[in-house]
Short mmCIF file of C-alpha atoms in Angstrom, two decimals:
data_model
loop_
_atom_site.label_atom_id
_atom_site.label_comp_id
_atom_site.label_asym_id
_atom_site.label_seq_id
_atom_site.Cartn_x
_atom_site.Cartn_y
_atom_site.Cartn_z
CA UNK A 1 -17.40 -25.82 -15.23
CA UNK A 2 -14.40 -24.09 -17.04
CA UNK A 3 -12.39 -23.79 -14.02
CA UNK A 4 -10.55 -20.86 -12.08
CA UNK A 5 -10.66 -17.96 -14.96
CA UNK A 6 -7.55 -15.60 -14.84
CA UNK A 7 -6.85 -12.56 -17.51
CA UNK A 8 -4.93 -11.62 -19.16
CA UNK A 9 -2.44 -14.84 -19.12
CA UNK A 10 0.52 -12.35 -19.27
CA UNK A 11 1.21 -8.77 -18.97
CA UNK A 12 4.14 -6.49 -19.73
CA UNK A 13 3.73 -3.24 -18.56
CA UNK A 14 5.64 -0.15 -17.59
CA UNK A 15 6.69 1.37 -14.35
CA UNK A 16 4.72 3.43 -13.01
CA UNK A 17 1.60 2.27 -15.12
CA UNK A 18 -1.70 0.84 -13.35
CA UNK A 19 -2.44 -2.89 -13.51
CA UNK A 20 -5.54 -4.61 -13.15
CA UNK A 21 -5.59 -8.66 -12.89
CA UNK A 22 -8.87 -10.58 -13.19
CA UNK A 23 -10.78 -13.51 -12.16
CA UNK A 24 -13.30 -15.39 -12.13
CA UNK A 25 -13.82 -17.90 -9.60
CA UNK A 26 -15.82 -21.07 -9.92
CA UNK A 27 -19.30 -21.35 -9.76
CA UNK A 28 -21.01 -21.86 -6.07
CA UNK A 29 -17.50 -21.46 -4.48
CA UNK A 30 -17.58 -18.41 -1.73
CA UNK A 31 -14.03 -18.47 -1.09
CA UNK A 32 -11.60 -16.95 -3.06
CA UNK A 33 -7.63 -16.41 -2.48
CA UNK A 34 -4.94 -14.40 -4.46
CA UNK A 35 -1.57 -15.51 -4.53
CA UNK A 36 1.75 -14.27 -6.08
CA UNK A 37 4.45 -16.84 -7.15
CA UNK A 38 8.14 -15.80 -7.00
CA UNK A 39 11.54 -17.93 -7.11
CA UNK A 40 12.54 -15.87 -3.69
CA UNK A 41 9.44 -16.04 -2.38
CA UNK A 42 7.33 -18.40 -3.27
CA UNK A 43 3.99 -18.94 -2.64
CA UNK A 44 2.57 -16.16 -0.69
CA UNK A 45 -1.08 -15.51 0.15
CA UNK A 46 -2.12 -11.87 -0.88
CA UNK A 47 -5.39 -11.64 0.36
CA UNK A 48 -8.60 -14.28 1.12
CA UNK A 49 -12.29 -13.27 0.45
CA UNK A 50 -15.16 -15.27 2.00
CA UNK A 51 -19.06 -14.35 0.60
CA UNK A 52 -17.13 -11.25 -1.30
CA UNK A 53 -16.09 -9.97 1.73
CA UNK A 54 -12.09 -9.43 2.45
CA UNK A 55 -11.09 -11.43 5.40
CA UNK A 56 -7.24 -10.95 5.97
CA UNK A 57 -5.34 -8.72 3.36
CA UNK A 58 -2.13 -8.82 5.84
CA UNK A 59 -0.07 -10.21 2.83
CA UNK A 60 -1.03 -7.27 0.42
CA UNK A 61 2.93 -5.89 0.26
CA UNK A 62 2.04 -2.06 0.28
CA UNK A 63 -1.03 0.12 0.01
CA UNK A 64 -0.16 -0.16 -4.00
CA UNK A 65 -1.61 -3.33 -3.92
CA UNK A 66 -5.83 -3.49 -3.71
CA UNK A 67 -8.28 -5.86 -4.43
CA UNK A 68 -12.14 -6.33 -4.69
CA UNK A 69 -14.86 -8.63 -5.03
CA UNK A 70 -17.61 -6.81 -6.15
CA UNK A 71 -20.02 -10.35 -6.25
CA UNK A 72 -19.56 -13.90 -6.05
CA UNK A 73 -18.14 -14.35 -10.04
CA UNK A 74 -15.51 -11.93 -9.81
CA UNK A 75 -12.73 -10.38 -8.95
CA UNK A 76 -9.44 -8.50 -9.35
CA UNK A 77 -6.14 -7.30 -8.03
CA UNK A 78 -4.91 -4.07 -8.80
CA UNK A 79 -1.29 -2.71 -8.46
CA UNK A 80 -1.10 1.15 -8.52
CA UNK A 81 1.90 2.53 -9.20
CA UNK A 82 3.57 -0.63 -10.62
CA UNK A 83 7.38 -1.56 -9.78
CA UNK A 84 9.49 -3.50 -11.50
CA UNK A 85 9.74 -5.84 -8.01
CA UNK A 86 5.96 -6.84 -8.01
CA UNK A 87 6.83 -9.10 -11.45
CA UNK A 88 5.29 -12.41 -10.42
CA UNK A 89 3.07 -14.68 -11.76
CA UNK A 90 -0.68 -14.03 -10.00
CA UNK A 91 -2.82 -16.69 -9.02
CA UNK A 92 -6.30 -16.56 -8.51
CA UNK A 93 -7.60 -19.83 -6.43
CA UNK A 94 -11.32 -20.51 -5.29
CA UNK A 95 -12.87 -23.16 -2.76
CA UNK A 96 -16.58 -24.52 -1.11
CA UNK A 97 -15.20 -23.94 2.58
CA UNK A 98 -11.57 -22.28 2.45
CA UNK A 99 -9.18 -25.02 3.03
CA UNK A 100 -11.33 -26.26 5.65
CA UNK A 101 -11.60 -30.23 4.28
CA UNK A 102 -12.05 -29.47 0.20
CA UNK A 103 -9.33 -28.78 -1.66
CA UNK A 104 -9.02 -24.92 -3.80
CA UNK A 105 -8.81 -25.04 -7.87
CA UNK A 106 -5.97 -22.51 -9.15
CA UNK A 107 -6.29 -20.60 -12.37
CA UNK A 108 -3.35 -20.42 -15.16
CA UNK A 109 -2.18 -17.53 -13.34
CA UNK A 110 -1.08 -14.10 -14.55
CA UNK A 111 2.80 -13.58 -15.76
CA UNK A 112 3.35 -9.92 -14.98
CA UNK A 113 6.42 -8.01 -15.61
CA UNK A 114 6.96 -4.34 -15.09
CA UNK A 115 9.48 -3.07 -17.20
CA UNK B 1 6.62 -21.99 14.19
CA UNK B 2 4.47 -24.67 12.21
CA UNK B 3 6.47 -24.98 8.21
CA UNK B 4 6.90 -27.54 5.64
CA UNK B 5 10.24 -28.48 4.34
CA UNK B 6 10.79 -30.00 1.04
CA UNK B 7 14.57 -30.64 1.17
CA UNK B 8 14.78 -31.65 -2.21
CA UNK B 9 14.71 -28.54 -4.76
CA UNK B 10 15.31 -30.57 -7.71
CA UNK B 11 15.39 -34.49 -8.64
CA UNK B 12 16.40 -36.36 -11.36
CA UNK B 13 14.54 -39.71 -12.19
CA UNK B 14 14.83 -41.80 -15.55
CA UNK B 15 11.77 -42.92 -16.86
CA UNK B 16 10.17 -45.80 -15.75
CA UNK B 17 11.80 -45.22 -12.16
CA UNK B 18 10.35 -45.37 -9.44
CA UNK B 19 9.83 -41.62 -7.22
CA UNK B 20 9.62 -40.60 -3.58
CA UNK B 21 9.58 -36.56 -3.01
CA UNK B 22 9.82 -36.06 0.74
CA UNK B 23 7.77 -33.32 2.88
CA UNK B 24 8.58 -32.83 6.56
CA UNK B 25 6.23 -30.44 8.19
CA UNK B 26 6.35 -28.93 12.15
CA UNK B 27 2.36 -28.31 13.22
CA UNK B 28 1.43 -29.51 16.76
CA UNK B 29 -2.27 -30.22 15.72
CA UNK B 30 -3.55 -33.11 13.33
CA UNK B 31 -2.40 -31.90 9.89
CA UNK B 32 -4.33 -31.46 6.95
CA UNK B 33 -2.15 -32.28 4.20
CA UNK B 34 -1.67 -31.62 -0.07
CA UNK B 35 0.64 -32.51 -2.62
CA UNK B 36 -0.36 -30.37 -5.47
CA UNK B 37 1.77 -30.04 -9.20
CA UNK B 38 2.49 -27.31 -11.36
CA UNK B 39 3.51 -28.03 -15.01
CA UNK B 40 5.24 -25.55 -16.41
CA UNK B 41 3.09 -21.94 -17.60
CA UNK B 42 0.15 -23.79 -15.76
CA UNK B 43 -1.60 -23.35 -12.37
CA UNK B 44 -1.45 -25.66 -9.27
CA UNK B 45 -2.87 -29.08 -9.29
CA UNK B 46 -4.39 -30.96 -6.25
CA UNK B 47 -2.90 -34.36 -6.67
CA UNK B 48 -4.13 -35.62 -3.26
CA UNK B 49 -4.95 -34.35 0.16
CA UNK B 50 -4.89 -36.23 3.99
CA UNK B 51 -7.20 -35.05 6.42
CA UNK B 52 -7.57 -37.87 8.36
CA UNK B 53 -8.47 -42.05 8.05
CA UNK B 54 -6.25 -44.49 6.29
CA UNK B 55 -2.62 -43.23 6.22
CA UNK B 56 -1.75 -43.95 2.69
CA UNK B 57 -3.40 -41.81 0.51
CA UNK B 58 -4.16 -42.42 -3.10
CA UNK B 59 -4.30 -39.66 -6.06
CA UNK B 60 -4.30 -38.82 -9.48
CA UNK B 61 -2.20 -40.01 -11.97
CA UNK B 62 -0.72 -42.37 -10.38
CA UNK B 63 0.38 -41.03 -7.15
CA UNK B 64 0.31 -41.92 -3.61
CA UNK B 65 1.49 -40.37 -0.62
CA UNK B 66 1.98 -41.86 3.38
CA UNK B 67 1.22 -39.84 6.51
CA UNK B 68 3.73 -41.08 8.80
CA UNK B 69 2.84 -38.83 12.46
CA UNK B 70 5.63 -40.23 13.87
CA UNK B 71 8.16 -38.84 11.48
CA UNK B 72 6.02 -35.84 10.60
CA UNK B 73 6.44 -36.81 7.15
CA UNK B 74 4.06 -36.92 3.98
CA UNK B 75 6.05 -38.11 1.41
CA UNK B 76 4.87 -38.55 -2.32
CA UNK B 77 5.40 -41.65 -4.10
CA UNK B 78 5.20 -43.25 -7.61
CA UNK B 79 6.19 -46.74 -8.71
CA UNK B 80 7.19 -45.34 -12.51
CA UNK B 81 7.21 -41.80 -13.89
CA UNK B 82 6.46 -40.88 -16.90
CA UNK B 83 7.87 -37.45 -19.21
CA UNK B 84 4.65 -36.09 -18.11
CA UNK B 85 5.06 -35.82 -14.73
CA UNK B 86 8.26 -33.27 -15.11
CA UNK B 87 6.71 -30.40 -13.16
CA UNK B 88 6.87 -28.51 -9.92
CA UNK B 89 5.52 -30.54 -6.74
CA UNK B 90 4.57 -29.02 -3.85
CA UNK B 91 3.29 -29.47 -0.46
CA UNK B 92 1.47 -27.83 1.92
CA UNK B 93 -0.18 -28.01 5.45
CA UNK B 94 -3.05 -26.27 6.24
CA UNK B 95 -2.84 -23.89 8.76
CA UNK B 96 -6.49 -21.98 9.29
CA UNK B 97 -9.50 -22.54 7.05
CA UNK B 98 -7.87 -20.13 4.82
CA UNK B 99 -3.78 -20.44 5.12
CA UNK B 100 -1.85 -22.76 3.96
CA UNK B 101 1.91 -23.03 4.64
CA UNK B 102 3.96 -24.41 1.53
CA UNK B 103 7.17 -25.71 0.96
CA UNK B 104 9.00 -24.44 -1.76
CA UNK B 105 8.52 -27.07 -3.87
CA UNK B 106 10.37 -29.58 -5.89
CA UNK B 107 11.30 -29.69 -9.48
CA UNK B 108 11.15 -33.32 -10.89
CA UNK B 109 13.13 -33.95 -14.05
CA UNK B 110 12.72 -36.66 -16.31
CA UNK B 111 15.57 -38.77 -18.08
CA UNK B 112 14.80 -40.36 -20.96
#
């Protein structure tokens, strides 16, 4: 399997502007997580799927942020207006059974920045 | 409040030395336990994980960590380091079948 797929690798985009990340979790795995890395911050959970369906979105920061799972090989994350605060790098993570006793594979990640 | 403290944000380690990266965590059931990595521009790595059994853990590359209950510790250990293993470490407890808490990590750097 290749892994946790994430695209693009890195986006620069403009206030204001819509951004859409991407993933593509790993075969036969019916959990998926998206997490956003900052030095204040860091690691925060976003939002945790199980069979496609959105369990807790409580870390989404604002109603700017949405994401969907529209079947089991893929997903994305979608900031609407963008701000120059929600620069992060974006992870997209999948797992068997949650965290429950397997571990979750991380993609490369996403490097945004809004300019 | 259940969190994981790695007080350590950076350490320096000359090659060949040996490592210990420390990770206290406060949870009042059995912990379920990672040390993952992050090299630079790259995602997270599970290095190893403790859920329950023999309290020294081994992993990749090299790595080993100890659940100690009694100190609430699960510190990471390596008898010699090599360049390669400059990167982020982190570690994290697991919380609900779907949370994890994490520390905030420590960078390792590498003398030649």
């Amino acid at each position: 399997d290749a892994g946790v797929i994430q695209s693009p690798r890195h986006e620069v985009t403009e206030m204001g502007q819509e951004v859409t990340l991407r993933c593509k979790p790993i075969s036969g795995h019916n959990s998926l997580f998206w997490y956003r890395q900052t030095m204040m911050r860091g690691l925060e959970l976003l939002i945790y799927f199980n069979n496609n369906v959105p369990i807790d979105d409580s870390g989404m920061p604002e109603d700017r942020f949405s994401a969907k799972m529209p079947n089991a090989s893929f997903s994305t994350l979608k900031i609407q207006p963008s701000e120059p605060r929600d620069s992060a790098v974006y992870f997209c993570a999948s797992s068997r059974l949650g965290w429950g006793d397997t571990e979750a594979f991380f993609g490369q990640g996403t490097r945004l920045t809004v300019v | 409040a259940q969190s994981v403290t790695q007080p350590d944000i950076h350490i320096t380690v000359s090659e060949g030395a040996s490592l210990e990266l420390r990770c206290n965590y406060s949870y009042g059931a059995t912990p379920y336990l990672f040390w993952y990595v992050q090299s630079p521009g790259q995602g997270l790595q599970l290095l190893l994980k403790y859920f329950s059994g023999d309290t020294l853990v081994q992993g990749i590359k090299g790595f080993e960590a100890e659940f100690k209950r009694s100190q609430s510790s699960f510190n990471l250990r390596k008898p010699s380091v090599h360049w390669s293993d400059a990167a982020e470490y982190f570690c994290a407890v697991v919380y609900s079948n779907y949370q994890l808490i994490w520390g905030a990590g420590t960078k390792l750097i590498i003398k030649p």
